[in-house]
XYZ file of C-alpha atoms in Angstrom:
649
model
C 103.691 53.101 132.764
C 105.034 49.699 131.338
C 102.027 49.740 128.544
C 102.827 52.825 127.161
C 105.096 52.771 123.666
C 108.853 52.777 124.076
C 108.690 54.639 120.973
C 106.426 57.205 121.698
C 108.547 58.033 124.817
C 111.746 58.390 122.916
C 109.543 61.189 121.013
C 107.784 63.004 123.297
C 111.212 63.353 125.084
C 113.352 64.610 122.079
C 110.597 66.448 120.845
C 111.725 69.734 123.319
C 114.384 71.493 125.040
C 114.621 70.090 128.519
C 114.433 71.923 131.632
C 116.187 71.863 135.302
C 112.946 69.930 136.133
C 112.597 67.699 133.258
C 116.205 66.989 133.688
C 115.472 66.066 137.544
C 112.189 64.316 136.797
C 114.467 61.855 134.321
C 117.104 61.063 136.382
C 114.012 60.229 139.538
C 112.939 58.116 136.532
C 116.336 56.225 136.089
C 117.106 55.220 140.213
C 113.383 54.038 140.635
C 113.973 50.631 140.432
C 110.003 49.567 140.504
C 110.068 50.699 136.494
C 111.034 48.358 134.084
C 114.800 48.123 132.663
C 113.818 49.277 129.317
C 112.104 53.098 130.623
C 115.144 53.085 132.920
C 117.863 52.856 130.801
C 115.818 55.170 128.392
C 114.955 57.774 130.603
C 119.090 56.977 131.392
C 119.618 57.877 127.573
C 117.938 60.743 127.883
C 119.291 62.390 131.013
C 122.630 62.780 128.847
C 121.585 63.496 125.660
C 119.406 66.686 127.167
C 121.513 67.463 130.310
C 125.348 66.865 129.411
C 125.926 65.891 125.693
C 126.832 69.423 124.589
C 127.974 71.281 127.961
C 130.038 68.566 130.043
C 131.173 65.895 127.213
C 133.566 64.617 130.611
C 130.463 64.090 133.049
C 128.167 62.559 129.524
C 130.898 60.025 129.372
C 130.829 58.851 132.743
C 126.835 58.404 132.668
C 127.590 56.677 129.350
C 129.744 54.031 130.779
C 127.495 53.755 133.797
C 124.142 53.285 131.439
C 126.823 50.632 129.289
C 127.112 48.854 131.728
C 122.951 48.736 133.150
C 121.890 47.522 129.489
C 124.486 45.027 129.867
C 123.673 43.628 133.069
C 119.848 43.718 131.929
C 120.726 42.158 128.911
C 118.404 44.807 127.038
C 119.759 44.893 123.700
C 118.608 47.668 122.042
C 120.100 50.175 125.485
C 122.978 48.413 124.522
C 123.323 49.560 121.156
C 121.936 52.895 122.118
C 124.807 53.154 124.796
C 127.737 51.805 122.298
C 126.706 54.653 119.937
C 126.189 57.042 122.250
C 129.921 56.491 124.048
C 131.152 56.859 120.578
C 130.185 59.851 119.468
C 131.169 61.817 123.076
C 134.406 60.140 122.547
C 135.050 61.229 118.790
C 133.701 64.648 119.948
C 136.615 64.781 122.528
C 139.183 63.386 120.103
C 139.486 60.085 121.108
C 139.051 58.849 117.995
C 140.282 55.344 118.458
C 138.215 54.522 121.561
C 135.348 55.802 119.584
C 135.878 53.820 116.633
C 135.824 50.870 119.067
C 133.015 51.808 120.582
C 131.359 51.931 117.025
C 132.481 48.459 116.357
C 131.199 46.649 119.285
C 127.591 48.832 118.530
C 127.755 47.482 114.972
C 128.683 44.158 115.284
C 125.579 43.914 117.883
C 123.202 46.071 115.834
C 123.877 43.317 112.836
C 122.968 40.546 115.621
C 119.563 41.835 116.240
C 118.912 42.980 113.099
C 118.972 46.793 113.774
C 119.222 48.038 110.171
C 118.810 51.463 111.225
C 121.122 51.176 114.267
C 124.119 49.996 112.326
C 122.794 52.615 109.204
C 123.570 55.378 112.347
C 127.003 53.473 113.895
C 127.879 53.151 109.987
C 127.891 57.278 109.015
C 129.210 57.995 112.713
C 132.591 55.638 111.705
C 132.296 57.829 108.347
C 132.726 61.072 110.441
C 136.268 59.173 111.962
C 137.500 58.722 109.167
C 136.101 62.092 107.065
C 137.525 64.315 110.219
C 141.218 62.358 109.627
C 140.820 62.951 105.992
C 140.782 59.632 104.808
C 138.343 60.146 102.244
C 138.507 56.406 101.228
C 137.263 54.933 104.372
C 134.305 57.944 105.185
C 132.873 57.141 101.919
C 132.661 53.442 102.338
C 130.740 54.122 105.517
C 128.734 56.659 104.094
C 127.843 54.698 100.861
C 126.970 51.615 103.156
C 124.587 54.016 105.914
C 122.876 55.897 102.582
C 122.203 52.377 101.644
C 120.500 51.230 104.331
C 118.703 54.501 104.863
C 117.682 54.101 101.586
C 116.436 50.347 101.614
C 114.414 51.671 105.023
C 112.968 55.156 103.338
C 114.647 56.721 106.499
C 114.588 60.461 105.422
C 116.192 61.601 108.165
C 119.324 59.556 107.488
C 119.312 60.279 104.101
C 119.774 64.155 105.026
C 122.243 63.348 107.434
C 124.266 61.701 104.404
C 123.848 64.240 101.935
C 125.428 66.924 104.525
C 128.475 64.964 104.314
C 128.789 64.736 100.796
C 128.370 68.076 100.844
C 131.450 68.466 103.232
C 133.159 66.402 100.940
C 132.728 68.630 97.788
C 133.336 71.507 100.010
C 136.557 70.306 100.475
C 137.245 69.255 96.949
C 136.605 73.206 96.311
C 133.696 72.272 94.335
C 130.924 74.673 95.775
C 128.474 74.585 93.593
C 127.824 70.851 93.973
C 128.630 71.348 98.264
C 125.893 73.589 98.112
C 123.869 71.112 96.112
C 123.821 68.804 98.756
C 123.279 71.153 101.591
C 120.114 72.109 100.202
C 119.054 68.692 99.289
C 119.289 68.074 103.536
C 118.028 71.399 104.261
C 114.900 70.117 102.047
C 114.478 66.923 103.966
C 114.726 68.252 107.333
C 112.179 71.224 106.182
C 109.852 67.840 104.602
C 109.971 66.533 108.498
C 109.407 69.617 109.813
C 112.853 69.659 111.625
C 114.226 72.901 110.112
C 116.345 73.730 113.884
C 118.469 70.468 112.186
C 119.283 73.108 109.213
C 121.857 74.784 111.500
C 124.379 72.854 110.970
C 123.850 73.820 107.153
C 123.654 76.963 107.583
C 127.349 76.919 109.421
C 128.654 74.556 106.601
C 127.171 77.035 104.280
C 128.866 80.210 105.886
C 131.966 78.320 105.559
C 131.683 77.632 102.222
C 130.968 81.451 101.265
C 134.260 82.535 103.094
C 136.133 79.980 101.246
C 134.931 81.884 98.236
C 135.960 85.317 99.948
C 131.904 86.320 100.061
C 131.618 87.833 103.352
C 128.581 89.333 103.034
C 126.631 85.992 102.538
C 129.223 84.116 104.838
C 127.814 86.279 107.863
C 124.329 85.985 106.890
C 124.388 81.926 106.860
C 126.785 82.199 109.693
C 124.507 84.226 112.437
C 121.416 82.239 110.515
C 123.122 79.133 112.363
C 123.660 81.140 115.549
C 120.118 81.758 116.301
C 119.362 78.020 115.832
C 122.145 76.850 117.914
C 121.558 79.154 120.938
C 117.898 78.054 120.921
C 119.008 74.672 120.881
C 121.774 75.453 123.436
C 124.108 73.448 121.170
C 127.502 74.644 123.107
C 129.410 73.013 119.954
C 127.414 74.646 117.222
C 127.319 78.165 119.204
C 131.531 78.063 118.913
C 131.200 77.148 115.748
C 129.292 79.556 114.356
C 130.822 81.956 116.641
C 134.781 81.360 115.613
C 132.953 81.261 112.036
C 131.248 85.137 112.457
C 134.766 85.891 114.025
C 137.055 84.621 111.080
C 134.782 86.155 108.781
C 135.564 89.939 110.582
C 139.459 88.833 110.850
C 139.256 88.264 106.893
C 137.864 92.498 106.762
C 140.268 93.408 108.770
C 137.943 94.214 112.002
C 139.949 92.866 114.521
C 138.263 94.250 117.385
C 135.107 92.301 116.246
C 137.313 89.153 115.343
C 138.641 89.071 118.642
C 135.518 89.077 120.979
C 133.642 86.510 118.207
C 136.853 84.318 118.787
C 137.257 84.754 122.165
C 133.676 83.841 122.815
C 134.056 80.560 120.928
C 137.154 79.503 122.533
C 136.077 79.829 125.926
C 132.548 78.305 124.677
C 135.379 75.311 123.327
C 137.193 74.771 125.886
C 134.301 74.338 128.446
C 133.090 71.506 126.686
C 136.816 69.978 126.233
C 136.587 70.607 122.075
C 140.222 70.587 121.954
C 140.139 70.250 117.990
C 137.922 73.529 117.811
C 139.695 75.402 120.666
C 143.144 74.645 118.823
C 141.936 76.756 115.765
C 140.437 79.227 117.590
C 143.572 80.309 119.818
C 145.621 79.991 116.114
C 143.186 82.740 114.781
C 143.292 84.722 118.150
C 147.005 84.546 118.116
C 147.672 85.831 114.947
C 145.684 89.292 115.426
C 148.373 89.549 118.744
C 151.009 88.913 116.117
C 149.510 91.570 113.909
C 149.306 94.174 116.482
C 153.031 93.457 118.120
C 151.437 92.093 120.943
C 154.471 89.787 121.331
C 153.535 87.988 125.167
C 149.917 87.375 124.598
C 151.010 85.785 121.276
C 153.116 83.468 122.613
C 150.647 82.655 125.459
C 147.987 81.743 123.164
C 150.123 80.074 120.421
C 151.582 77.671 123.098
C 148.317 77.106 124.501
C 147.250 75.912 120.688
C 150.372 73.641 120.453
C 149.713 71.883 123.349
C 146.021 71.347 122.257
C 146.964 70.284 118.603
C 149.512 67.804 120.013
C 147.021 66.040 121.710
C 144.703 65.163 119.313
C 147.714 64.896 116.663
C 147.084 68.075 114.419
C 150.131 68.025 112.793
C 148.830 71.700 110.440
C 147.713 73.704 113.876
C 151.340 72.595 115.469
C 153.292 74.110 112.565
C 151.201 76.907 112.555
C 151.503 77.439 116.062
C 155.188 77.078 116.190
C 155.435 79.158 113.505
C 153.895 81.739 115.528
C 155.922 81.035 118.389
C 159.004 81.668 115.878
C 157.805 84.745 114.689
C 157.179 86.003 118.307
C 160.174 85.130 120.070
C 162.579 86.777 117.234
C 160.874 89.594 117.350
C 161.231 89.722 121.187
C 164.855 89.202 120.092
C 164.901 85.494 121.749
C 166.747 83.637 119.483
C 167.139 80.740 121.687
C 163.769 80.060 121.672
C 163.117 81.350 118.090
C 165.424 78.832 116.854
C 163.772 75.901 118.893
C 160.246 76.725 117.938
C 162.085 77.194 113.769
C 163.676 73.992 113.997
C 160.387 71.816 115.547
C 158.316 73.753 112.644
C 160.556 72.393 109.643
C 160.404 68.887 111.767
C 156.695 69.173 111.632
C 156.734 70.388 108.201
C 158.645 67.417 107.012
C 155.804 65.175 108.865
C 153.527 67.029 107.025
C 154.893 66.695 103.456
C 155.260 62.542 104.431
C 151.307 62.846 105.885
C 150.166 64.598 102.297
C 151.733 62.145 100.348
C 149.811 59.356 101.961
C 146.361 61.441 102.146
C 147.322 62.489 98.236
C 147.199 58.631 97.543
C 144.001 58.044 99.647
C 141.958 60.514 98.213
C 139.191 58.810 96.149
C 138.680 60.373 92.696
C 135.264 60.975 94.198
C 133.874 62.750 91.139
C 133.697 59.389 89.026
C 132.024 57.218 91.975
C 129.019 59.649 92.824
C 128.782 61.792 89.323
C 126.796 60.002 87.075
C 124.416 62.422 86.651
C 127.492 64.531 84.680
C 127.578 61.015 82.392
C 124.177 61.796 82.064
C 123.830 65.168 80.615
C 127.010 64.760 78.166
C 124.947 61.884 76.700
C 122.113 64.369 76.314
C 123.927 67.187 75.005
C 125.704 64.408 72.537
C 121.906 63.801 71.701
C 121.515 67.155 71.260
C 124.094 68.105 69.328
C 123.490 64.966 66.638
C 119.768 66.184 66.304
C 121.178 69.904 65.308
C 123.373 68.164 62.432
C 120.836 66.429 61.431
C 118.409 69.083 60.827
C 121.178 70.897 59.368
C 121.612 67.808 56.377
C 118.298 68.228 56.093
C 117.665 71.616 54.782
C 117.554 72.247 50.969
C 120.605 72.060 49.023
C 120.509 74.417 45.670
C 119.695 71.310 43.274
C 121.612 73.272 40.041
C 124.618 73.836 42.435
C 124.700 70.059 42.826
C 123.953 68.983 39.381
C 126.889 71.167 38.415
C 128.989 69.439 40.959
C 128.173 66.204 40.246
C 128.759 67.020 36.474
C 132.349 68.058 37.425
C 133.030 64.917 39.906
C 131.971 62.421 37.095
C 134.628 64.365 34.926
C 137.337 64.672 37.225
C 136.706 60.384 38.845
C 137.723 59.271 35.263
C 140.887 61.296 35.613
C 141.694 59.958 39.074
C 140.762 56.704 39.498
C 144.037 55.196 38.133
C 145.812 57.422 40.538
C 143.117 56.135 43.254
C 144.060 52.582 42.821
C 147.512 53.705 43.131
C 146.723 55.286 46.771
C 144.812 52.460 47.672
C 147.816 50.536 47.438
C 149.959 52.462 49.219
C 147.153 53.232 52.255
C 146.483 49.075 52.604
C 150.285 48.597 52.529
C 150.312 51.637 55.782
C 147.062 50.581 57.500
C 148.424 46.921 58.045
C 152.137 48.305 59.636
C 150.467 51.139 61.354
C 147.430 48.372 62.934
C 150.816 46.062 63.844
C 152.162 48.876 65.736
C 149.416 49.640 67.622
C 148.796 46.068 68.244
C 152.172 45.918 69.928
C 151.595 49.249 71.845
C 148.474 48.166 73.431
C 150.737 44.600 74.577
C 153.145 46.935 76.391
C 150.151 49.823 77.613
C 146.401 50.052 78.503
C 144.247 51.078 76.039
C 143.573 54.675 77.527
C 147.668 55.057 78.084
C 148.675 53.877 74.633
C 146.178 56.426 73.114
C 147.272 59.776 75.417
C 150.670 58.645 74.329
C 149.939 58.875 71.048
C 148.183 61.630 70.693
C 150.113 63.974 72.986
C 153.033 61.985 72.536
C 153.517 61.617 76.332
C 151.594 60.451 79.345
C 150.835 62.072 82.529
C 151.312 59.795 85.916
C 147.719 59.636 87.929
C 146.915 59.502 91.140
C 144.308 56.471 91.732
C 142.400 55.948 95.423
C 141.065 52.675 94.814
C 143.178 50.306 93.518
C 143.825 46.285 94.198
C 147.378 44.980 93.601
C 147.907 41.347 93.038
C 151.212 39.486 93.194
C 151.794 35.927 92.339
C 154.837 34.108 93.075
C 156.048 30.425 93.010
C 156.926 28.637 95.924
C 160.095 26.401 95.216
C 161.396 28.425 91.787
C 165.045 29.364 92.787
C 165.535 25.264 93.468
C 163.827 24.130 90.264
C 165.574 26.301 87.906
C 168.851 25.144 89.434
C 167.591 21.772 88.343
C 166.099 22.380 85.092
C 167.204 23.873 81.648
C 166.243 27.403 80.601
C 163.945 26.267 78.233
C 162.003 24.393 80.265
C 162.242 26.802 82.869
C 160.791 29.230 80.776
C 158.423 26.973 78.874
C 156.863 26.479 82.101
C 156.606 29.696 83.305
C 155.641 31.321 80.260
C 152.617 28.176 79.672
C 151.139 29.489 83.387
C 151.826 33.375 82.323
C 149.525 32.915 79.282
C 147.020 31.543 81.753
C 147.231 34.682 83.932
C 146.955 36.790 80.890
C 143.678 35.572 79.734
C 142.174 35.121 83.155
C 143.234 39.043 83.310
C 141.343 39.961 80.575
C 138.273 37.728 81.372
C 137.832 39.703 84.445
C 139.158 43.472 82.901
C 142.291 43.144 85.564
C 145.466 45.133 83.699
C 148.561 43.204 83.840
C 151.334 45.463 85.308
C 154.431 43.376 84.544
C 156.703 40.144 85.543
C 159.426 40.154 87.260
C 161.467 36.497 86.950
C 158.527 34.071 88.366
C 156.215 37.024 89.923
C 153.530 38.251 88.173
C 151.703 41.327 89.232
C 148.260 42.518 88.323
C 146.092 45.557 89.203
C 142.245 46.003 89.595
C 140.725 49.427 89.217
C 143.021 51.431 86.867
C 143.386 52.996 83.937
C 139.910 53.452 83.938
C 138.240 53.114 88.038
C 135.602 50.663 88.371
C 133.322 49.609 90.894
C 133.620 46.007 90.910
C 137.464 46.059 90.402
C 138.231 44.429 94.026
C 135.702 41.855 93.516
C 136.720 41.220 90.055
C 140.461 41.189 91.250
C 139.717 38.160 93.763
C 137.681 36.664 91.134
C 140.581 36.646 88.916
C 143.016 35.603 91.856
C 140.878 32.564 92.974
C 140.673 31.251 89.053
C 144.454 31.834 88.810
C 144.788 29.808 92.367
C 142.080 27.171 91.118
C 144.478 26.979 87.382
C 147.678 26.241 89.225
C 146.545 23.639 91.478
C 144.759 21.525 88.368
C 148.246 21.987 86.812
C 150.013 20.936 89.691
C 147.735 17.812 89.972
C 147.686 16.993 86.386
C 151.469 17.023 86.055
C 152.093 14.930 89.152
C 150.040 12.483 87.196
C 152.234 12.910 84.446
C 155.491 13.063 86.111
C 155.709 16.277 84.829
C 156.582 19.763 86.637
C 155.173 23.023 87.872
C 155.020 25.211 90.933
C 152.453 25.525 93.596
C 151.829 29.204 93.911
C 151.183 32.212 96.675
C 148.979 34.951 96.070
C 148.159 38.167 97.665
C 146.277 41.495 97.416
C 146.072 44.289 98.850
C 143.578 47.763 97.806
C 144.174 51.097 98.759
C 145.821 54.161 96.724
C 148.682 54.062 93.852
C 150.231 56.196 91.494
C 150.377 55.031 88.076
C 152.512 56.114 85.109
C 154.834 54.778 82.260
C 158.444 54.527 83.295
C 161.327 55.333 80.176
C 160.800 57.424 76.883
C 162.133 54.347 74.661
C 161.320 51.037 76.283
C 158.145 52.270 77.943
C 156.834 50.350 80.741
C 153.485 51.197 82.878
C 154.496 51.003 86.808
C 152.629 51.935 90.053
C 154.167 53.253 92.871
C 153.196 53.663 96.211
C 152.925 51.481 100.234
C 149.921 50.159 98.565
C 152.455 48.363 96.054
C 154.767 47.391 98.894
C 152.526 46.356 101.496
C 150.528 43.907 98.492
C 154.268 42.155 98.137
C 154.462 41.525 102.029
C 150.448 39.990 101.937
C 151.774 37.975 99.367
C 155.297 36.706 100.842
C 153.196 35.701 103.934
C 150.477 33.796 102.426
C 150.040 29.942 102.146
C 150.273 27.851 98.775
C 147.167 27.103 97.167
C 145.116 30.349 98.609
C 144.456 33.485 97.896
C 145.598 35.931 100.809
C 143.890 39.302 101.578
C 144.527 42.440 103.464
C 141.735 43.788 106.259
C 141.269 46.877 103.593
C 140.539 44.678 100.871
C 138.171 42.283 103.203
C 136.525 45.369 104.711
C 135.573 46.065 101.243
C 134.418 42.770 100.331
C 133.186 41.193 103.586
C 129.586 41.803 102.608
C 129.808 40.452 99.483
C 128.118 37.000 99.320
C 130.514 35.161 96.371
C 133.162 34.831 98.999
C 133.844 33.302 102.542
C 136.542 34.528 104.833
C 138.934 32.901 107.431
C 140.339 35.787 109.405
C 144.251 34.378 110.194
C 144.674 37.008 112.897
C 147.527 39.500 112.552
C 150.466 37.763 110.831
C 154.158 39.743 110.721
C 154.941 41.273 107.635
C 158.163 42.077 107.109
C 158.704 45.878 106.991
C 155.058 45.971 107.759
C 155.016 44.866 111.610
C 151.680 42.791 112.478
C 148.921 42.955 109.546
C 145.746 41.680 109.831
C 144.645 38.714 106.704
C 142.499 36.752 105.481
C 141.956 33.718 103.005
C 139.317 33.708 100.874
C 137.655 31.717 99.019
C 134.681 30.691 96.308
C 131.205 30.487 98.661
């Protein structure tokens, strides 16, 4: 037994659906203490994953911990990670997401120990689904990105399906179907290549929900009980109530209640068995609103206040305004205005949350489309090709040669006549061209390129929302003291000699300078146009502007002379961006990524360049740089913020 392939055990045992006796022979397996660790804590593995990882998430998580803490004991690495990821994902299924992301983060950090490119490629899309399932769009796609990489560097098939489903959640929810369904097929076709087509259910349930988005019914219900089947062979409790609360909505949306109801009711109960309180908050919302419909008042409320309860614990802030909605509508038509006005007043509370919650998720969103769309770059350049080639061939065809002779007979006549009067225009164009280029020139001081030329074409400029921006303030340590001591020419001599700096280091590294404000300079990374080497490039750019003021301050204590040693902070995450004023225009962002870059700043250190966990978690792989983590430092309005200093490797 201790010759035979750890590897080929793992397969022979997920190849099938386990029975009773399987089940038993596993767990016989895991208490005989005569077999090695490793086939222990496997067969361990296994005795969850088959017996209790859909049905009892509860009892799964208890073995988990148990088989956690074997591997540790044993000091067998690989159980280890197996465990950590394992515990996560039962604990992000019950909705604990931050003890799963914890989880994750132990199992990562050890996966990168040992090496366990695939491990960490698994941990990495499971953190992904955290973030995705909170809607923080920003964060699931740098996990994503990072696991697709990996999966890619390792020609792991498998994980490359797994990441293409969630892009194709992603345009799902960006209400761009035909490229979800793009994606869906490009997994379906990967799991048909392995011959793993029961792993297409999943699809097929994404798929259905995609098609009732788009009000198709008829194809909804086909992809929907497609997914059914699968799931029920599988005995995948989660993907039966699924599909089930899926086939139900889809009835609810025709108006067959009676149907609706028993699809829904079947999926809640399915739900609630296996403690899927996010699923089984839905469901009761959709079950309670064909009570509503039908003036069944009591069982209304019942289920609605069941659904609050549910959506309060996992934090749903859109199922707890729906639900107390419900509970409003309910209770005044019962003629309860007591409670009708408590359940009114906590919904336009919740709403209020809600409006504060969008807001933030508006200015998180990733403008997805231009990180993961080149292929649209792509065919504009070839229809640009395309249409060049047609005007070409259209110059070439044959031009009546009498027509032109004629014409060119009349030009010649008519150039004589106007050439005095073309000199004149000449004139008066070179005399425009030079004031119009000086205007622009001093447009394009004040704007960005892209913002100077919407305004001058439309004559106004829309504000933008941008998910992936870096924010860099500068400020001088010492200034309010020095320019009691110094004259205002001086003052500003100095300050404007180390702006100038700034400036051009800006441009070297294709940061746009947002403004200055008395001896603060601010700078952003990753707008008008996104890029993706704008945080790297902002540091870059911060560490020269660091590495500029120190020479300075060096030189000129050489020289007797004066200057300022300098902080400097950044901070990425999402902005809006627009010009401020119709006269004196000015381009401002706006936004807690703005504010929270000023507080990095005001609690950095003179001479270094200080950095927010977002912005390190974005750069930490990134071998130009080293890191000293500073712990979590208080920020004023901010509370305790992780930083960082980095610097030049």
């Amino acid at each position: 037994m201790k010759n035979i392939s750890f590897l080929l055990i793992l397969f022979c045992l997920q190849s099938s659906v386990f029975s009773q006796t399987e089940l038993d022979s596993l767990y016989s397996t895991w208490e005989n203490e005569k077999i090695s660790d490793s086939i222990r804590a496997f067969a361990l593995t296994d005795y969850i994953y088959q017996g209790f990882f859909s049905s009892q998430p509860d009892s799964a998580l208890i073995l988990t911990h148990q088989l956690y803490q074997f591997t540790k004991e044993t000091k067998n690495e690989k159980g280890l990670l197996e465990a950590l990821t394992l515990r996560g994902y039962i604990q992000f299924r019950m909705g604990d997401y931050s003890k799963a992301l914890s989880s994750y983060e132990e199992g990562l950090e050890l996966a990168e120990k040992i090496d366990n490119k695939l491990g960490a490629a698994d941990i990495l899309v499971k953190m992904g689904y955290i973030y995705h399932d909170n809607e923080d769009v920003i964060n699931a796609l740098i996990y994503y990105q990072k696991s697709l990489k990996i999966y890619e560097e390792e020609n792991d098939l498998d994980g490359k399906g797994s990441i293409y489903n969630e892009f194709g959640s992603i345009y799902l929810s960006k209400g761009e179907y035909d490229k979800a369904l793009d994606y869906y097929k490009k997994s379906m076709a990967i799991n048909k290549e392995l011959n793993e087509e029961e792993s297409n259910s999943a699809m097929y349930i994404n798929i259905g929900g995609l098609y009732l988005t788009k009000k198709d019914f008829q194809q909804a219900l086909y992809y929907y009980e497609k997914g059914l089947v699968i799931e029920k062979k599988k005995e995948d409790k989660l993907g039966i109530a699924s599909a089930l609360s899926g086939i139900g909505t889809v009835y609810l949306e025709q108006g067959e209640t009676t149907k609706a109801l028993d699809f829904l009711q079947r999926s809640f109960d399915i739900s609630e068995s296996i403690n899927d309180i996010q699923g089984g908050a839905n469901t009761l919302l959709s079950i309670s609103d064909i009570y509503l419909d039908n003036k069944n008042y009591k069982k209304a409320i019942t289920y609605c206040k069941k659904s609050l309860s549910m959506a309060q614990k996992v934090g749903d802030l859109g199922s707890q305004e729906y639900a107390c909605e419900c509970l409003y509508d309910a209770y005044r038509a019962l003629g309860n205005t007591t409670e009708a006005l408590e359940y009114h007043e906590q919904m336009i509370f919740i709403g209020d949350s809600i409006k504060t919650e969008d807001l933030a998720i508006k200015l998180q969103q990733i403008e997805f489309s231009k990180k993961i769309m080149a292929d649209s770059l792509v065919q504009i350049e070839k229809d640009i090709k395309v249409q060049l080639q047609h005007k070409s061939e259209v110059q070439r065809k044959d031009k009546n040669r009498n027509l032109a002779i004629a014409v060119g007979t009349i030009c010649f006549l008519l150039a004589i006549g106007f050439f005095s009067r073309w000199q004149y225009v000449k004139k008066s164009k070179d005399v425009l061209k030079k004031e119009k280029d000086r205007s622009e020139s001093l447009l394009l001081n004040i704007l960005p390129a892209e913002i100077a030329e919407e305004l001058k074409e439309k004559g106004e400029a829309q504000a933008r929302d941008f998910d992936l921006v870096s924010i860099l303030f500068t400020d001088f340590k010492g200034f309010t003291e020095k320019s009691a001591e110094l004259t205002a020419v001086e003052l500003i001599g100095e300050i404007n000699h180390c702006f100038k700096a700034f400036d051009h280091i800006c441009e070297k590294y294709g940061i746009e300078k947002i403004k200055t404000i008395g001896d603060a300079f601010m700078a952003a990374g990753g707008l008008p146009v996104p890029s993706t080497d704008s945080v790297q490039n902002t540091v870059l750019a911060a560490l020269e502007m660091q590495s500029f003021m120190t020479q300075r301050f060096s030189d000129k204590k050489t020289t007797d002379g004066f200057t300022f040693e300098m902080r400097l902070g950044i901070h990425t995450g999402p902005v809006v961006a627009g010009i401020v004023g119709v006269k004196k225009f000015q381009y401002d962002l706006w936004g807690d990524t703005v504010n929270t870059a000023a507080r990095i700043e005001s609690s950095g250190a003179v001479g270094q360049v200080n950095i927010s966990q977002h912005t390190y978690e974005l750069l930490k792989d990134n071998t130009q740089f080293t890191f000293t983590h500073r712990g979590k430092i208080q920020a004023k309005g901010k509370g305790k913020i992780d930083m960082y200093f980095v610097t030049s490797t």
